[in-house]
PDB file of C-alpha atoms in Angstrom:
ATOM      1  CA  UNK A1196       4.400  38.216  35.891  1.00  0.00           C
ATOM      2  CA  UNK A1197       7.818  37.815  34.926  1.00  0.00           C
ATOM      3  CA  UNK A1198       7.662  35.928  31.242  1.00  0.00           C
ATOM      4  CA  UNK A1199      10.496  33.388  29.898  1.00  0.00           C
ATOM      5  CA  UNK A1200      11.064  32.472  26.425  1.00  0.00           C
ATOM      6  CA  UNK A1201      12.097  28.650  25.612  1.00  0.00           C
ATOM      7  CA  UNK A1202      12.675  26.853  22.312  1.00  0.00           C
ATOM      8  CA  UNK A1203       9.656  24.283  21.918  1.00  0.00           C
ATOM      9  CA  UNK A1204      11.390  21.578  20.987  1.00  0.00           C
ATOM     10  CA  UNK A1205      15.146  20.222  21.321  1.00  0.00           C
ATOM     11  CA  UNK A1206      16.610  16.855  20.431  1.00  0.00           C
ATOM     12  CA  UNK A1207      19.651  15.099  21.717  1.00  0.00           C
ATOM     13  CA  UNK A1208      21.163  11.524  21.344  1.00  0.00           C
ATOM     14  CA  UNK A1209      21.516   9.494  24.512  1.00  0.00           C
ATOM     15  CA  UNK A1210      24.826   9.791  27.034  1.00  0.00           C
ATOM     16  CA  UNK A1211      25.502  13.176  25.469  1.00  0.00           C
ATOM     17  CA  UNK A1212      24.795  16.554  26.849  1.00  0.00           C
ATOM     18  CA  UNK A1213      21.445  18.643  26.469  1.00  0.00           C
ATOM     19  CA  UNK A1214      22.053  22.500  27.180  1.00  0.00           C
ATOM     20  CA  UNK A1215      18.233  24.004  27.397  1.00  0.00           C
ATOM     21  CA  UNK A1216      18.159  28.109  27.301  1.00  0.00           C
ATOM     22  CA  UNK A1217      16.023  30.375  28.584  1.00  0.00           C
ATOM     23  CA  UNK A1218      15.503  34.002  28.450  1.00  0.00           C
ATOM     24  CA  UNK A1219      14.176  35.886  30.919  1.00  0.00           C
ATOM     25  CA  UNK A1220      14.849  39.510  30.221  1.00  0.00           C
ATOM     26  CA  UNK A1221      12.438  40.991  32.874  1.00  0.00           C
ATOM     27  CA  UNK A1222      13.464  39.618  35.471  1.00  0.00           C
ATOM     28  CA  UNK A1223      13.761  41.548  38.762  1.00  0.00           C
ATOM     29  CA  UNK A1224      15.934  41.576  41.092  1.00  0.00           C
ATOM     30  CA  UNK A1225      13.493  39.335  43.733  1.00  0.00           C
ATOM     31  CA  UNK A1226      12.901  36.685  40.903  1.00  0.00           C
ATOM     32  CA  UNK A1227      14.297  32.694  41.289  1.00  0.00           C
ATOM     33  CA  UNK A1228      15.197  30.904  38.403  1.00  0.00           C
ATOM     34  CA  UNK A1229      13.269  27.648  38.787  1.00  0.00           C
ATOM     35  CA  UNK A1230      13.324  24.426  36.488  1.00  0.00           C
ATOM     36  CA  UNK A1231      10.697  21.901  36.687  1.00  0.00           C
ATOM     37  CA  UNK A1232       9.896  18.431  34.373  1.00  0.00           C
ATOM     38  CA  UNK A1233       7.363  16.986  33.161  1.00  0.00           C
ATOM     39  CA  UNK A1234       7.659  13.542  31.894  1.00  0.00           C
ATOM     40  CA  UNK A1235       3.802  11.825  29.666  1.00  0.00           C
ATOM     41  CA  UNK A1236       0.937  11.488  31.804  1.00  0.00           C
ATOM     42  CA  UNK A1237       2.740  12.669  35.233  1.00  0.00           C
ATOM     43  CA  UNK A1238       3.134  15.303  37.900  1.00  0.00           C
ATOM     44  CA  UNK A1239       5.850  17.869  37.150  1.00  0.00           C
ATOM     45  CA  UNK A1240       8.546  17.049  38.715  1.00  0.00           C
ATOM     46  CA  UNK A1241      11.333  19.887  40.329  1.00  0.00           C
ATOM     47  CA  UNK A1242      14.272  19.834  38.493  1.00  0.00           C
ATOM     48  CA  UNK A1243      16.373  22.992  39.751  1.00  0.00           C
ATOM     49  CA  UNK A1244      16.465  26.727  40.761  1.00  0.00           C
ATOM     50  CA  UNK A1245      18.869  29.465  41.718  1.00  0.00           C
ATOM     51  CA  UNK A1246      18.914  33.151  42.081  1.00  0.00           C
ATOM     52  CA  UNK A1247      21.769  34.613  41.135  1.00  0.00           C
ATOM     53  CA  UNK A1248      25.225  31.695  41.453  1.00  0.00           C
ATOM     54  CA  UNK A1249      25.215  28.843  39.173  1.00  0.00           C
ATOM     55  CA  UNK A1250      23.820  25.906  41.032  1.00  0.00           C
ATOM     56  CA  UNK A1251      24.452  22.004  40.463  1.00  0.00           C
ATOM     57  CA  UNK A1252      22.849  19.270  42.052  1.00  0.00           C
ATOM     58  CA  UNK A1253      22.331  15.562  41.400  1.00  0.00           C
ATOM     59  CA  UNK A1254      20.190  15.632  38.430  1.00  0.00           C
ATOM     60  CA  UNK A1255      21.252  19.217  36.732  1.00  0.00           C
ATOM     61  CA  UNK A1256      22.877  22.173  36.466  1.00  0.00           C
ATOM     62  CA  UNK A1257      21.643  25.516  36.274  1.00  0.00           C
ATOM     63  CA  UNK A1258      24.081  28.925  34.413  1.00  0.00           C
ATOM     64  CA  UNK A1259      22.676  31.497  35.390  1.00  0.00           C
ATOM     65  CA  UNK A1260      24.161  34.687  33.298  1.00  0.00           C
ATOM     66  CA  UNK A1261      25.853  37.456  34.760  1.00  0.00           C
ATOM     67  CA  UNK A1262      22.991  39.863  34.148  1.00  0.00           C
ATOM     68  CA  UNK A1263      20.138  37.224  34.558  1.00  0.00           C
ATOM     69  CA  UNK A1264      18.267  37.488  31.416  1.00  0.00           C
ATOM     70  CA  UNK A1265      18.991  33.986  30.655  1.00  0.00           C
ATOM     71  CA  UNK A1266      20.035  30.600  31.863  1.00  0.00           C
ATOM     72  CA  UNK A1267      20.414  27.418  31.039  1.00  0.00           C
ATOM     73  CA  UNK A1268      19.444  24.151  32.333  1.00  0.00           C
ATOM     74  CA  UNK A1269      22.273  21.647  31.581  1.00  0.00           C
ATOM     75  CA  UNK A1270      21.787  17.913  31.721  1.00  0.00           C
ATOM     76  CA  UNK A1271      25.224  15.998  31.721  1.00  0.00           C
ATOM     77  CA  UNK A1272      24.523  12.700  30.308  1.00  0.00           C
ATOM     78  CA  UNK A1273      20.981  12.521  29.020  1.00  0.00           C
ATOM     79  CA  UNK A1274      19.049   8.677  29.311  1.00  0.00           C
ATOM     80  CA  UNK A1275      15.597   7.827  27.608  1.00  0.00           C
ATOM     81  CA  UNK A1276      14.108   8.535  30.744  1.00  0.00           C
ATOM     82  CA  UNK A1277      15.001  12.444  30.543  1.00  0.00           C
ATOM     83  CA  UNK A1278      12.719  12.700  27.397  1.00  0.00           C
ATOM     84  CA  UNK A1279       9.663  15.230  29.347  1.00  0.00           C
ATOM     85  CA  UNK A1280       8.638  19.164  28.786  1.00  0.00           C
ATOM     86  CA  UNK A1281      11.046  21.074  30.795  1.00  0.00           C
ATOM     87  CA  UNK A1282       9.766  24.566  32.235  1.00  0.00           C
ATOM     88  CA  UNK A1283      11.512  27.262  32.861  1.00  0.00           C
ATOM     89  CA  UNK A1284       9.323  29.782  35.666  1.00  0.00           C
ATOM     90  CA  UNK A1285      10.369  32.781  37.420  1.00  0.00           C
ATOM     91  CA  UNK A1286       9.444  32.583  40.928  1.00  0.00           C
ATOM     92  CA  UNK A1287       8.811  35.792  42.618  1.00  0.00           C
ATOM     93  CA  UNK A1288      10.576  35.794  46.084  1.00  0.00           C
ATOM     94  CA  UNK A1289       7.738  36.576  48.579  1.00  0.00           C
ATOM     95  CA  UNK A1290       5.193  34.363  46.393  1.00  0.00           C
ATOM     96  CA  UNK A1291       5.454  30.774  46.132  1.00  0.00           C
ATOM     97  CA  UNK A1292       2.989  30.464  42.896  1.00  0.00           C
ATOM     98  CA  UNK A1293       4.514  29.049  39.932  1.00  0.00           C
ATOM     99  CA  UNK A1294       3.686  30.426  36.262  1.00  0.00           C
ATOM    100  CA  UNK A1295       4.094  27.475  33.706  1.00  0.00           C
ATOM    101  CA  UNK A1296       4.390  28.491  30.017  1.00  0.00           C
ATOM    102  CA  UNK A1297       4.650  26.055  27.332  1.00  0.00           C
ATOM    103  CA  UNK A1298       7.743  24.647  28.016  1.00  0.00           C
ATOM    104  CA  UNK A1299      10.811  22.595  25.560  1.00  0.00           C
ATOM    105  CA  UNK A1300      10.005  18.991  24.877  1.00  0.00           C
ATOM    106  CA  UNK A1301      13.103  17.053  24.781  1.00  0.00           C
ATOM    107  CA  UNK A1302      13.376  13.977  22.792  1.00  0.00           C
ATOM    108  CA  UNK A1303      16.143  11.851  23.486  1.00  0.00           C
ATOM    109  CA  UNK A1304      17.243   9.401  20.495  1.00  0.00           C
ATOM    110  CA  UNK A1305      18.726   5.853  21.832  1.00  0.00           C
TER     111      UNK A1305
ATOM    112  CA  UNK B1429      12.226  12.974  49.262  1.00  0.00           C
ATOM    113  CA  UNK B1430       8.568  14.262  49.802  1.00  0.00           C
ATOM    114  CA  UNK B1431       5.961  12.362  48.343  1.00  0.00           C
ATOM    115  CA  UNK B1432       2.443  13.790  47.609  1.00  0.00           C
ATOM    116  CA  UNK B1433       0.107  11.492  46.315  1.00  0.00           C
ATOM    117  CA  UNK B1434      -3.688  11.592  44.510  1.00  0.00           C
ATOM    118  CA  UNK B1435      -6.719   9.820  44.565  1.00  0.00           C
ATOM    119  CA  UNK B1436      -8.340   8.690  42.759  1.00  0.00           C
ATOM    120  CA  UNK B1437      -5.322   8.454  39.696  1.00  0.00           C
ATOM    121  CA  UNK B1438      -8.425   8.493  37.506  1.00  0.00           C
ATOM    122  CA  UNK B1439     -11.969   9.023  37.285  1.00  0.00           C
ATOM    123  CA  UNK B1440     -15.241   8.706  34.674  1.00  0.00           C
ATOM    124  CA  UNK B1441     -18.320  10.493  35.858  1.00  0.00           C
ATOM    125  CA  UNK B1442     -21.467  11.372  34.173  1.00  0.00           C
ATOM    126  CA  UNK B1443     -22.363  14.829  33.242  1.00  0.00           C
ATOM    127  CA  UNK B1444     -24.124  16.786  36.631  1.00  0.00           C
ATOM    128  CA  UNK B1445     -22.120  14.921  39.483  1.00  0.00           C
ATOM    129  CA  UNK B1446     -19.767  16.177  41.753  1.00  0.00           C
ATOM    130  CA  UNK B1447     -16.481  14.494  42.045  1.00  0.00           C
ATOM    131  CA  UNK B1448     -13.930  14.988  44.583  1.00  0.00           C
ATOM    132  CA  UNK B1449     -10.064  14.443  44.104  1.00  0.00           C
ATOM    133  CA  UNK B1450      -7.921  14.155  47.245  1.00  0.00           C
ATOM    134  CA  UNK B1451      -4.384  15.546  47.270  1.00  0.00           C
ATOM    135  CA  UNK B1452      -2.027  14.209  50.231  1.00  0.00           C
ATOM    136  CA  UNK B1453       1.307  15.006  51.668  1.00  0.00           C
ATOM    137  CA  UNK B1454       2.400  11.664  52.781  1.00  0.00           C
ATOM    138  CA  UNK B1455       5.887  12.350  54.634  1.00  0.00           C
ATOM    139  CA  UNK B1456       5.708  15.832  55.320  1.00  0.00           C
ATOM    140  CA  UNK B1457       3.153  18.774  56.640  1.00  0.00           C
ATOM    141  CA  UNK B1458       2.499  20.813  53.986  1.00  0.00           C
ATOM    142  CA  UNK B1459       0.911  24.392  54.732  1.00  0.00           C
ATOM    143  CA  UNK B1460       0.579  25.743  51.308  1.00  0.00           C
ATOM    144  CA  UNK B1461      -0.856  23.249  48.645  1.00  0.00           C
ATOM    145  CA  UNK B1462      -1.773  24.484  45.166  1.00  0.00           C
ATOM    146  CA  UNK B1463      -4.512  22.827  42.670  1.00  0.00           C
ATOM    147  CA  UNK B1464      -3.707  23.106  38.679  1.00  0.00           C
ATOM    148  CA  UNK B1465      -5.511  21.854  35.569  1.00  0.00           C
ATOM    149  CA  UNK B1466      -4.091  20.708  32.211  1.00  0.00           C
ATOM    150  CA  UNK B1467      -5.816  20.369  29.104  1.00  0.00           C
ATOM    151  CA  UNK B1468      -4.137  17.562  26.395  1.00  0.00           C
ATOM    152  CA  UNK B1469      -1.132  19.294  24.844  1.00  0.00           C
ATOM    153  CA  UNK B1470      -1.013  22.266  27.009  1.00  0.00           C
ATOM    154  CA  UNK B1471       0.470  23.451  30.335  1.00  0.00           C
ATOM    155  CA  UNK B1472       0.043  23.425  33.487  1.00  0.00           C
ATOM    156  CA  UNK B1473      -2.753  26.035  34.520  1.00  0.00           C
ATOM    157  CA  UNK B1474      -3.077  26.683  38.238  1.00  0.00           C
ATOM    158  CA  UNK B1475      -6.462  27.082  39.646  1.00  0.00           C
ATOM    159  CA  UNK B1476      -6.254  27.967  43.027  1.00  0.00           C
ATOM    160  CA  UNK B1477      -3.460  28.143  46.368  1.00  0.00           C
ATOM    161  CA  UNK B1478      -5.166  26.276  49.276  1.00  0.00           C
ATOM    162  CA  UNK B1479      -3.942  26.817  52.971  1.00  0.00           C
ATOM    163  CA  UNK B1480      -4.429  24.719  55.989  1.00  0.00           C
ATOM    164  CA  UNK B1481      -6.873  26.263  57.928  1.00  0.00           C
ATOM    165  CA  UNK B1482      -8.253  29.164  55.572  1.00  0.00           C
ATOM    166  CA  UNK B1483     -10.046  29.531  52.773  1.00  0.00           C
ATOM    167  CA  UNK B1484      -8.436  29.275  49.015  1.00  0.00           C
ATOM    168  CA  UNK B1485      -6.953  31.917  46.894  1.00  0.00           C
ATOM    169  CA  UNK B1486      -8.879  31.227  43.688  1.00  0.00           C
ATOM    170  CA  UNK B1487      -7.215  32.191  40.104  1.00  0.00           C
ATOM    171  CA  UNK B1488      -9.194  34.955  38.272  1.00  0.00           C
ATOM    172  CA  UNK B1489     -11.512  33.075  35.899  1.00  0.00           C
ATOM    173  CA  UNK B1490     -11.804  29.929  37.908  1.00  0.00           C
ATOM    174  CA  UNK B1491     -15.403  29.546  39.638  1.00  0.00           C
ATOM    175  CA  UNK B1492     -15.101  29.348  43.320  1.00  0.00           C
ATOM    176  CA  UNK B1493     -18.414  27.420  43.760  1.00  0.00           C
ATOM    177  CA  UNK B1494     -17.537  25.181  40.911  1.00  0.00           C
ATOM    178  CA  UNK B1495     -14.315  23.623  42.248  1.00  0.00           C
ATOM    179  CA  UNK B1496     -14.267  23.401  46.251  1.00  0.00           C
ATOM    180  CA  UNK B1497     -11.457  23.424  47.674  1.00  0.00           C
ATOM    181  CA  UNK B1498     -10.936  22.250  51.423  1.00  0.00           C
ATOM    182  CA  UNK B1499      -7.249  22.135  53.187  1.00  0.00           C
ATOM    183  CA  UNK B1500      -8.986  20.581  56.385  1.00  0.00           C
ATOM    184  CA  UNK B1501      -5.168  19.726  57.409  1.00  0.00           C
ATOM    185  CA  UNK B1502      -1.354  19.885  56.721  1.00  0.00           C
ATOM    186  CA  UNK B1503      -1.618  16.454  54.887  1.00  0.00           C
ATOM    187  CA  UNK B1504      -4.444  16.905  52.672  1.00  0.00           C
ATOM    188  CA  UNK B1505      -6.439  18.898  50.297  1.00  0.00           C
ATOM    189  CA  UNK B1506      -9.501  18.144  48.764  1.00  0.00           C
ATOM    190  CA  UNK B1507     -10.821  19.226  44.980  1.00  0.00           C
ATOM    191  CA  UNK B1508     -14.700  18.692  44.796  1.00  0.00           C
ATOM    192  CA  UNK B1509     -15.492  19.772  41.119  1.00  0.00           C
ATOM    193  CA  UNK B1510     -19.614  20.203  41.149  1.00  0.00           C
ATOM    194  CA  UNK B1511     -21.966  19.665  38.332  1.00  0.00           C
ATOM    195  CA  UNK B1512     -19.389  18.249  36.521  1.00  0.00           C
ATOM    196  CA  UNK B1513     -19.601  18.950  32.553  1.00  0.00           C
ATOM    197  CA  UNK B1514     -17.677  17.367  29.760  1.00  0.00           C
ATOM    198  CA  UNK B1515     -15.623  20.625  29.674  1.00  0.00           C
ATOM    199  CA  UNK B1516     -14.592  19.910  32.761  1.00  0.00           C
ATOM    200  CA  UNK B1517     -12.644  16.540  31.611  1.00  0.00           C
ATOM    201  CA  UNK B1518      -8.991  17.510  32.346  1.00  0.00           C
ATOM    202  CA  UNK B1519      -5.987  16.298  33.841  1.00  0.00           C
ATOM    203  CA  UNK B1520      -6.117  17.745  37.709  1.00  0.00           C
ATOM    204  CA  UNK B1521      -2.666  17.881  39.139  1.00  0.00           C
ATOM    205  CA  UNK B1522      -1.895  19.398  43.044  1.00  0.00           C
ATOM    206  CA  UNK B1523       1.519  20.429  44.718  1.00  0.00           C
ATOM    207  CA  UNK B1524       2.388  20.917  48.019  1.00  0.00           C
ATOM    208  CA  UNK B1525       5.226  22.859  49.866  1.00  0.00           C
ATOM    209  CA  UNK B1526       7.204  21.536  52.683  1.00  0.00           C
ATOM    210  CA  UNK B1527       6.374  24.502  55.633  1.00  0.00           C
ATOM    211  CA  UNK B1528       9.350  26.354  56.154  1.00  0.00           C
ATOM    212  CA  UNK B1529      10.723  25.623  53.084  1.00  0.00           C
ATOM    213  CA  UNK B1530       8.508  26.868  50.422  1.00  0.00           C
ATOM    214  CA  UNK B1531      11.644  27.265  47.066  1.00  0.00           C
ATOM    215  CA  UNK B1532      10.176  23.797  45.957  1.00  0.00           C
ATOM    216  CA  UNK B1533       6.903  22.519  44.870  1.00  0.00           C
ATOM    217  CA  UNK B1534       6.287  18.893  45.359  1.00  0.00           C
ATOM    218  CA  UNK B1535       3.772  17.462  43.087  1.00  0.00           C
ATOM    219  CA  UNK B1536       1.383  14.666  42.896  1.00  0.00           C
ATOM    220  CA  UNK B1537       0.747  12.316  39.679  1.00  0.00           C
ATOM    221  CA  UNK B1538      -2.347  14.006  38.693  1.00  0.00           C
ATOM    222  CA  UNK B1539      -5.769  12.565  38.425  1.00  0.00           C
ATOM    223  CA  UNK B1540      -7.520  12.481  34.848  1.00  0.00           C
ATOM    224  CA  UNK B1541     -10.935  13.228  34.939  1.00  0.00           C
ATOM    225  CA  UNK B1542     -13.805  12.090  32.034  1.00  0.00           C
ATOM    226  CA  UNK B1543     -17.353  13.641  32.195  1.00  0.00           C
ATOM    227  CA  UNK B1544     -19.109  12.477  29.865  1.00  0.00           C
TER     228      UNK B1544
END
């Protein structure tokens, strides 16, 4: 399996922006970018993905580097409620699986 | 959006029963659901994919007669985890995927299991 590499931890004050990297420098050509949550004592949660275009939708947006090896999740404004382990997984096309590593915990500071 | 919900949300057993953990779809038919396993402060481990119909792909290292798996149909998958040992105490967490539409995962809350 395609690994990623992500800080463990990042912190961020509240209503300011929280840009969380990723490398991914075996990816293959097949491979989605996919971003999943994960706030105390819940279900992960999906977050994002893309493939090759930068993607935005309601709760993030994804930058996906020209040559793939990396992206980053970007949350706009972050709240208390976005403090969770974010997890950054490769998704092989043809397989829906999903490969968690370990993951950034995000601590938001009010 | 699509809900998937567990039950029970938690469960204490004593060592040498069985205990079975239901995983639902509750708004949408789901034809691939997947059953994962989380010890405290680590990640998410997946055990096994379960399809409607067909018996489960099991993860290399997870016991197939330990931890049934039934996907009787596109709402629900079952977890029975047999001769339950205090090893087996962990946070059980499924996901489903919405047929036709398989780039997202939808996950239930988990259910936290205590053998003791």
């Amino acid at each position: 399996d395609a690994k990623t590499t992500q800080p463990n931890s990042m912190e961020s004050n509240e209503e300011e922006p929280v840009h969380l990297p990723c490398n991914h420098s075996t990816i293959s050509g097949t491979d989605y970018i996919h971003w999943y949550r994960q706030l105390p004592s819940q279900g992960p949660e999906y977050v994002i993905h893309g493939l090759t275009s930068n993607v935005n939708n309601r709760m993030a947006s994804l930058a996906i580097a020209e040559d793939r090896k990396s992206s980053t999740l970007i949350l706009h404004r972050a709240t208390l409620r976005d403090a969770a382990v974010y997890y950054c997984i490769l998704r092989v096309g043809w397989d829906y699986k999903l490969s968690f590593g370990a993951g950034t915990t995000v601590t938001v500071r009010a | 959006g699509a809900v998937v919900s567990q039950h029970p949300s938690w469960v204490i057993c004593k060592s040498g029963t069985s205990v079975k953990i239901e995983c639902r779809s509750l708004d949408f038919q789901a034809t691939t659901m997947f059953w994962y396993r989380q010890f405290p402060k680590q990640s998410l481990m997946l055990m096994a994919t379960s399809n409607e119909g067909s018996k489960a792909t099991y993860e290399q290292g997870v016991e197939k007669d330990k931890f049934l798996i039934n996907h009787a149909s596109l709402t629900l998958s079952t977890l029975t985890v047999t001769s339950a040992h205090p090893e087996d105490s962990s946070f059980y967490i499924c996901s489903a995927i919405l047929a036709g539409a398989g780039d997202t995962q939808y996950f239930g809350p988990g259910t936290r299991l205590t053998v003791l």
